[in-house]
Tab-separated table of C-alpha atoms and ligand atoms in Angstrom:
chain	number	residue	atom	x	y	z
A	1	UNK	CA	183.420	-59.499	-136.463
A	2	UNK	CA	185.805	-58.964	-133.589
A	3	UNK	CA	184.032	-59.122	-130.218
A	4	UNK	CA	185.317	-59.002	-126.668
A	5	UNK	CA	186.461	-62.191	-125.040
A	6	UNK	CA	183.987	-61.465	-122.222
A	7	UNK	CA	181.096	-61.535	-124.721
A	8	UNK	CA	182.107	-65.022	-125.835
A	9	UNK	CA	182.574	-66.265	-122.259
A	10	UNK	CA	179.133	-64.991	-121.258
A	11	UNK	CA	177.446	-67.310	-123.763
A	12	UNK	CA	179.781	-70.254	-123.263
A	13	UNK	CA	180.258	-70.473	-119.491
A	14	UNK	CA	179.175	-73.796	-118.016
A	15	UNK	CA	177.884	-75.058	-121.366
A	16	UNK	CA	180.779	-75.337	-123.805
A	17	UNK	CA	184.344	-74.125	-124.296
A	18	UNK	CA	185.651	-71.659	-126.851
A	19	UNK	CA	188.601	-72.939	-128.871
A	20	UNK	CA	191.600	-70.608	-128.707
A	21	UNK	CA	193.883	-71.205	-131.664
A	22	UNK	CA	197.314	-69.716	-132.264
A	23	UNK	CA	198.064	-68.308	-135.691
A	24	UNK	CA	201.364	-67.450	-137.352
A	25	UNK	CA	200.679	-67.018	-141.052
A	26	UNK	CA	198.085	-66.617	-143.786
A	27	UNK	CA	197.535	-70.337	-144.483
A	28	UNK	CA	196.799	-71.081	-140.838
A	29	UNK	CA	194.445	-68.102	-140.616
A	30	UNK	CA	192.521	-69.174	-143.735
A	31	UNK	CA	192.181	-72.706	-142.383
A	32	UNK	CA	191.060	-71.407	-138.995
A	33	UNK	CA	188.319	-69.183	-140.413
A	34	UNK	CA	187.172	-71.860	-142.875
A	35	UNK	CA	186.967	-74.483	-140.128
A	36	UNK	CA	185.061	-72.202	-137.763
A	37	UNK	CA	182.581	-71.166	-140.462
A	38	UNK	CA	182.081	-74.790	-141.528
A	39	UNK	CA	181.364	-75.804	-137.928
A	40	UNK	CA	179.446	-72.581	-137.146
A	41	UNK	CA	181.619	-71.855	-134.139
A	42	UNK	CA	182.763	-68.686	-132.380
A	43	UNK	CA	186.484	-68.746	-131.635
A	44	UNK	CA	189.467	-66.949	-130.191
A	45	UNK	CA	192.510	-66.102	-132.294
A	46	UNK	CA	195.632	-66.254	-130.185
A	47	UNK	CA	198.795	-64.380	-131.003
A	48	UNK	CA	201.919	-65.281	-129.087
A	49	UNK	CA	205.009	-63.164	-128.602
A	50	UNK	CA	206.842	-65.454	-131.020
A	51	UNK	CA	204.100	-65.086	-133.624
A	52	UNK	CA	204.291	-61.293	-133.341
A	53	UNK	CA	207.970	-61.360	-134.215
A	54	UNK	CA	207.869	-64.258	-136.740
A	55	UNK	CA	206.986	-61.934	-139.616
A	56	UNK	CA	205.788	-58.755	-137.976
A	57	UNK	CA	202.948	-57.973	-135.583
A	58	UNK	CA	201.474	-55.638	-138.207
A	59	UNK	CA	201.452	-58.453	-140.750
A	60	UNK	CA	199.370	-60.685	-138.473
A	61	UNK	CA	196.910	-57.906	-137.716
A	62	UNK	CA	196.508	-57.252	-141.454
A	63	UNK	CA	195.971	-60.960	-142.153
A	64	UNK	CA	193.263	-61.115	-139.480
A	65	UNK	CA	191.581	-57.953	-140.806
A	66	UNK	CA	191.529	-59.427	-144.296
A	67	UNK	CA	190.160	-62.733	-143.043
A	68	UNK	CA	187.377	-60.782	-141.338
A	69	UNK	CA	186.489	-59.279	-144.718
A	70	UNK	CA	186.651	-62.623	-146.535
A	71	UNK	CA	184.478	-64.280	-143.848
A	72	UNK	CA	182.110	-61.521	-142.661
A	73	UNK	CA	179.923	-64.005	-140.786
A	74	UNK	CA	182.757	-65.078	-138.451
A	75	UNK	CA	182.649	-64.020	-134.781
A	76	UNK	CA	185.904	-64.078	-132.833
A	77	UNK	CA	188.070	-62.388	-130.249
A	78	UNK	CA	191.757	-61.543	-130.666
A	79	UNK	CA	193.924	-62.449	-127.695
A	80	UNK	CA	197.582	-62.081	-126.730
A	81	UNK	CA	198.881	-65.461	-125.538
A	82	UNK	CA	201.479	-65.585	-122.695
A	83	UNK	CA	202.370	-61.911	-122.631
A	84	UNK	CA	204.935	-60.225	-120.458
A	85	UNK	CA	204.104	-56.789	-119.090
A	86	UNK	CA	205.688	-54.870	-121.969
A	87	UNK	CA	203.969	-56.925	-124.688
A	88	UNK	CA	200.628	-56.600	-122.883
A	89	UNK	CA	200.928	-52.802	-122.889
A	90	UNK	CA	201.871	-52.805	-126.565
A	91	UNK	CA	198.758	-54.861	-127.405
A	92	UNK	CA	196.501	-52.774	-125.169
A	93	UNK	CA	197.748	-49.587	-126.871
A	94	UNK	CA	197.364	-51.052	-130.376
A	95	UNK	CA	193.580	-50.974	-130.148
A	96	UNK	CA	193.354	-54.265	-132.058
A	97	UNK	CA	193.107	-56.843	-129.281
A	98	UNK	CA	190.072	-58.055	-127.343
A	99	UNK	CA	192.087	-59.361	-124.395
A	100	UNK	CA	195.601	-60.094	-123.192
A	101	UNK	CA	197.176	-62.773	-121.073
A	102	UNK	CA	199.740	-61.666	-118.535
A	103	UNK	CA	201.805	-64.648	-117.488
A	104	UNK	CA	203.587	-63.870	-114.242
A	105	UNK	CA	203.066	-67.397	-112.953
A	106	UNK	CA	206.822	-67.918	-112.623
A	107	UNK	CA	206.961	-65.225	-109.957
A	108	UNK	CA	205.820	-65.700	-106.376
A	109	UNK	CA	202.166	-65.170	-105.499
A	110	UNK	CA	202.532	-61.551	-104.365
A	111	UNK	CA	204.584	-60.491	-107.387
A	112	UNK	CA	202.193	-62.313	-109.719
A	113	UNK	CA	199.275	-60.390	-108.155
A	114	UNK	CA	201.096	-57.047	-108.389
A	115	UNK	CA	202.122	-57.464	-112.045
A	116	UNK	CA	198.677	-58.739	-113.030
A	117	UNK	CA	197.026	-55.817	-111.202
A	118	UNK	CA	199.080	-53.275	-113.176
A	119	UNK	CA	198.113	-54.891	-116.487
A	120	UNK	CA	194.451	-55.181	-115.450
A	121	UNK	CA	194.264	-51.474	-114.619
A	122	UNK	CA	195.660	-50.471	-118.017
A	123	UNK	CA	193.569	-53.059	-119.910
A	124	UNK	CA	190.267	-52.273	-118.230
A	125	UNK	CA	190.753	-48.576	-118.929
A	126	UNK	CA	190.715	-49.486	-122.630
A	127	UNK	CA	187.920	-52.076	-122.438
A	128	UNK	CA	190.108	-55.199	-122.727
A	129	UNK	CA	189.885	-58.154	-120.395
A	130	UNK	CA	192.840	-59.953	-118.843
A	131	UNK	CA	193.709	-63.600	-118.421
A	132	UNK	CA	196.209	-64.367	-115.667
A	133	UNK	CA	197.931	-67.591	-114.652
A	134	UNK	CA	198.232	-69.180	-111.249
A	135	UNK	CA	200.142	-72.416	-110.799
A	136	UNK	CA	202.664	-73.612	-113.350
A	137	UNK	CA	202.265	-75.878	-116.347
A	138	UNK	CA	205.112	-78.142	-117.341
A	139	UNK	CA	206.533	-78.352	-120.848
A	140	UNK	CA	207.793	-75.904	-123.441
A	141	UNK	CA	206.022	-72.726	-124.535
A	142	UNK	CA	208.195	-70.783	-126.966
A	143	UNK	CA	211.007	-69.344	-124.832
A	144	UNK	CA	209.533	-70.555	-121.545
A	145	UNK	CA	210.579	-73.998	-120.408
A	146	UNK	CA	209.321	-75.481	-117.171
A	147	UNK	CA	210.897	-78.711	-115.954
A	148	UNK	CA	208.337	-81.291	-114.906
A	149	UNK	CA	209.630	-81.114	-111.338
A	150	UNK	CA	208.847	-77.400	-111.127
A	151	UNK	CA	205.391	-77.676	-112.628
A	152	UNK	CA	202.698	-77.413	-109.992
A	153	UNK	CA	198.944	-77.614	-110.050
A	154	UNK	CA	196.954	-74.533	-109.139
A	155	UNK	CA	196.113	-74.488	-105.448
A	156	UNK	CA	192.341	-73.913	-105.220
A	157	UNK	CA	192.876	-72.323	-101.793
A	158	UNK	CA	194.686	-69.413	-103.480
A	159	UNK	CA	192.371	-68.617	-106.384
A	160	UNK	CA	189.823	-66.442	-104.589
A	161	UNK	CA	192.452	-64.117	-103.150
A	162	UNK	CA	194.364	-64.060	-106.438
A	163	UNK	CA	191.353	-63.035	-108.513
A	164	UNK	CA	190.137	-60.508	-105.945
A	165	UNK	CA	193.528	-58.852	-105.517
A	166	UNK	CA	194.588	-58.900	-109.165
A	167	UNK	CA	191.213	-58.053	-110.714
A	168	UNK	CA	191.778	-60.483	-113.602
A	169	UNK	CA	188.823	-61.608	-115.740
A	170	UNK	CA	189.767	-65.243	-116.348
A	171	UNK	CA	192.224	-67.649	-114.824
A	172	UNK	CA	194.647	-69.964	-116.583
A	173	UNK	CA	194.879	-72.820	-114.146
A	174	UNK	CA	197.348	-75.689	-114.062
A	175	UNK	CA	194.996	-78.669	-113.954
A	176	UNK	CA	197.159	-81.460	-115.270
A	177	UNK	CA	198.023	-80.382	-118.811
A	178	UNK	CA	201.420	-79.309	-120.105
A	179	UNK	CA	202.662	-77.354	-123.115
A	180	UNK	CA	204.156	-78.963	-126.200
A	181	UNK	CA	203.923	-82.406	-127.777
A	182	UNK	CA	205.309	-84.413	-124.867
A	183	UNK	CA	202.566	-84.179	-122.364
A	184	UNK	CA	201.617	-87.154	-120.329
A	185	UNK	CA	203.692	-90.228	-119.723
A	186	UNK	CA	201.252	-93.052	-120.221
A	187	UNK	CA	197.567	-92.393	-119.754
A	188	UNK	CA	196.823	-89.457	-117.518
A	189	UNK	CA	193.684	-87.430	-117.325
A	190	UNK	CA	192.792	-83.931	-116.234
A	191	UNK	CA	192.597	-83.272	-112.512
A	192	UNK	CA	188.848	-82.820	-112.369
A	193	UNK	CA	188.953	-82.541	-108.580
A	194	UNK	CA	191.116	-79.404	-108.930
A	195	UNK	CA	188.817	-77.892	-111.585
A	196	UNK	CA	185.822	-78.592	-109.393
A	197	UNK	CA	187.467	-77.070	-106.340
A	198	UNK	CA	188.353	-73.933	-108.323
A	199	UNK	CA	184.790	-73.609	-109.601
A	200	UNK	CA	183.458	-73.924	-106.039
A	201	UNK	CA	185.672	-71.026	-104.954
A	202	UNK	CA	184.908	-68.968	-108.074
A	203	UNK	CA	181.420	-69.781	-109.313
A	204	UNK	CA	180.749	-68.256	-112.741
A	205	UNK	CA	184.383	-67.274	-113.261
A	206	UNK	CA	185.960	-68.484	-116.540
A	207	UNK	CA	188.796	-70.967	-116.186
A	208	UNK	CA	191.298	-71.331	-119.039
A	209	UNK	CA	192.979	-74.588	-119.966
A	210	UNK	CA	196.393	-74.327	-121.618
A	211	UNK	CA	198.301	-77.113	-123.323
A	212	UNK	CA	195.084	-78.849	-124.343
A	213	UNK	CA	196.219	-80.563	-127.532
A	214	UNK	CA	195.471	-84.260	-127.797
A	215	UNK	CA	198.587	-85.218	-129.835
A	216	UNK	CA	196.785	-87.925	-131.871
A	217	UNK	CA	198.767	-91.162	-132.213
A	218	UNK	CA	197.907	-91.555	-135.892
A	219	UNK	CA	199.127	-88.035	-136.638
A	220	UNK	CA	202.479	-88.733	-134.951
A	221	UNK	CA	202.709	-92.089	-136.764
A	222	UNK	CA	202.078	-90.460	-140.173
A	223	UNK	CA	204.712	-87.802	-139.503
A	224	UNK	CA	207.234	-90.457	-138.513
A	225	UNK	CA	206.376	-92.578	-141.553
A	226	UNK	CA	207.182	-89.573	-143.698
A	227	UNK	CA	210.605	-89.056	-142.154
A	228	UNK	CA	209.840	-87.478	-138.783
A	229	UNK	CA	211.377	-88.602	-135.522
A	230	UNK	CA	208.726	-87.558	-132.996
A	231	UNK	CA	208.473	-89.571	-129.800
A	232	UNK	CA	205.688	-92.092	-130.547
A	233	UNK	CA	204.818	-92.290	-126.847
A	234	UNK	CA	203.821	-88.579	-126.853
A	235	UNK	CA	200.312	-88.249	-125.524
A	236	UNK	CA	197.977	-85.339	-124.858
A	237	UNK	CA	194.565	-84.572	-123.424
A	238	UNK	CA	191.700	-86.917	-124.217
A	239	UNK	CA	189.325	-84.842	-126.362
A	240	UNK	CA	186.363	-86.451	-124.630
A	241	UNK	CA	187.387	-84.563	-121.481
A	242	UNK	CA	186.915	-81.090	-123.016
A	243	UNK	CA	183.156	-80.996	-122.509
A	244	UNK	CA	183.078	-82.344	-118.936
A	245	UNK	CA	185.709	-79.689	-118.121
A	246	UNK	CA	183.597	-77.026	-119.845
A	247	UNK	CA	180.633	-77.914	-117.632
A	248	UNK	CA	182.881	-77.162	-114.639
A	249	UNK	CA	183.756	-73.677	-115.853
A	250	UNK	CA	186.611	-74.280	-118.303
A	251	UNK	CA	185.490	-71.683	-120.860
A	252	UNK	CA	188.607	-71.298	-123.036
A	253	UNK	CA	190.686	-74.192	-124.304
A	254	UNK	CA	194.058	-73.432	-125.919
A	255	UNK	CA	195.128	-75.677	-128.770
A	256	UNK	CA	198.382	-75.099	-130.630
A	257	UNK	CA	200.506	-78.258	-130.830
A	258	UNK	CA	197.856	-80.332	-132.653
A	259	UNK	CA	197.698	-77.718	-135.403
A	260	UNK	CA	201.477	-77.809	-135.811
A	261	UNK	CA	201.259	-81.566	-136.197
A	262	UNK	CA	198.768	-81.095	-139.053
A	263	UNK	CA	201.193	-78.742	-140.790
A	264	UNK	CA	204.122	-81.096	-140.343
A	265	UNK	CA	202.184	-84.154	-141.517
A	266	UNK	CA	200.845	-82.430	-144.652
A	267	UNK	CA	204.202	-81.042	-145.716
A	268	UNK	CA	206.274	-84.121	-144.888
A	269	UNK	CA	203.865	-86.396	-146.775
A	270	UNK	CA	203.594	-84.020	-149.700
A	271	UNK	CA	207.310	-83.684	-150.300
A	272	UNK	CA	207.884	-87.395	-149.671
A	273	UNK	CA	205.313	-88.204	-152.355
A	274	UNK	CA	206.404	-85.407	-154.728
A	275	UNK	CA	210.191	-85.260	-154.405
A	276	UNK	CA	210.524	-83.267	-157.641
A	277	UNK	CA	208.105	-80.550	-156.517
A	278	UNK	CA	209.291	-77.115	-155.415
A	279	UNK	CA	206.103	-75.064	-155.557
A	280	UNK	CA	204.934	-74.478	-152.014
A	281	UNK	CA	201.364	-73.669	-152.984
A	282	UNK	CA	200.074	-77.210	-153.630
A	283	UNK	CA	200.969	-78.409	-150.091
A	284	UNK	CA	199.843	-75.021	-148.757
A	285	UNK	CA	196.410	-75.556	-150.273
A	286	UNK	CA	196.201	-79.051	-148.808
A	287	UNK	CA	197.243	-77.657	-145.439
A	288	UNK	CA	194.506	-75.000	-145.454
A	289	UNK	CA	191.859	-77.670	-146.093
A	290	UNK	CA	193.298	-80.123	-143.559
A	291	UNK	CA	193.654	-77.391	-140.952
A	292	UNK	CA	190.031	-76.346	-141.526
A	293	UNK	CA	188.913	-79.951	-140.999
A	294	UNK	CA	191.009	-80.185	-137.850
A	295	UNK	CA	189.524	-76.958	-136.444
A	296	UNK	CA	185.955	-78.067	-137.199
A	297	UNK	CA	186.652	-81.368	-135.440
A	298	UNK	CA	188.044	-79.602	-132.342
A	299	UNK	CA	185.042	-77.295	-132.211
A	300	UNK	CA	182.750	-80.343	-132.206
A	301	UNK	CA	184.646	-81.762	-129.238
A	302	UNK	CA	184.616	-78.423	-127.401
A	303	UNK	CA	180.890	-78.004	-127.928
A	304	UNK	CA	181.403	-74.618	-129.635
A	305	UNK	CA	180.285	-76.002	-132.999
A	306	UNK	CA	176.799	-74.757	-133.856
A	307	UNK	CA	176.960	-71.891	-131.306
A	308	UNK	CA	177.695	-69.082	-133.757
A	309	UNK	CA	174.114	-67.809	-133.964
A	310	UNK	CA	173.612	-67.946	-130.194
A	311	UNK	CA	176.686	-65.734	-129.835
A	312	UNK	CA	175.477	-63.423	-132.617
A	313	UNK	CA	172.122	-63.009	-130.851
A	314	UNK	CA	173.838	-62.334	-127.561
A	315	UNK	CA	176.267	-59.676	-128.877
A	316	UNK	CA	173.608	-57.878	-130.912
A	317	UNK	CA	171.446	-57.313	-127.827
B	1	LIG	ZN1	199.890	-71.652	-122.639
């Protein structure tokens, strides 16, 4: 059942975080639904601009609709990840999405507010909520690349004015994470002081954490052992920090890179061990199961595991 993102946030805020997972194809979608059902977790399906053009936006919508029929007990929202204005309007008009993210964080404060405000007005008229971004994450997100030097943490002094002026419903804040597999050099943790300061300024307002993959060392090692050349020093967010962040108002946690690592590990190992194989279904089947396990594990760490019935009760009221 597709619900609004706001309905999920209402149940989760201050208690746990909802996992927001990007999908690109049928195998990933099957694994996502299986993992969320197994862990009894509500979730957010994220569709990026790149995913919409990978096959076709209609294909993804059809895959999600079918998954909803295969897993009727699932509860989830459908969200546009890192939209520009045009893509936001397309998703708002489609009638399929629960919420959109407008990312105008590369513009100055005033322009960011103005663009976000335009999207909010159109979205709210159709019952969708809007995630906006203030501050800038480092790293690579599809066609957006931010050099580490240009990345900047969200300034808590700006958040109140930004939310008030733009009318957005949740805020993607730069709190120490970055996009992609090369996150922290050495051991670095989230900037809890920034999260806390934002929550003080915006009590009850959902904060969104992007770039929240943990980039497990053993996953990178297995990929490299099977022929990959990923940087073994790559390091992400400590999963034990998800819940403390959730208690401070981080209500949505975006995870994409870790799922890509699962795909790469499964396929590299499979074809290394079966060099004569050319049927893509056997590794595809393994991937679906491994991805489901990975999703269930993340949901445990986010605290969303076991919350499905609480959300069902809340939305049926
Ligand atoms: Zn992001």
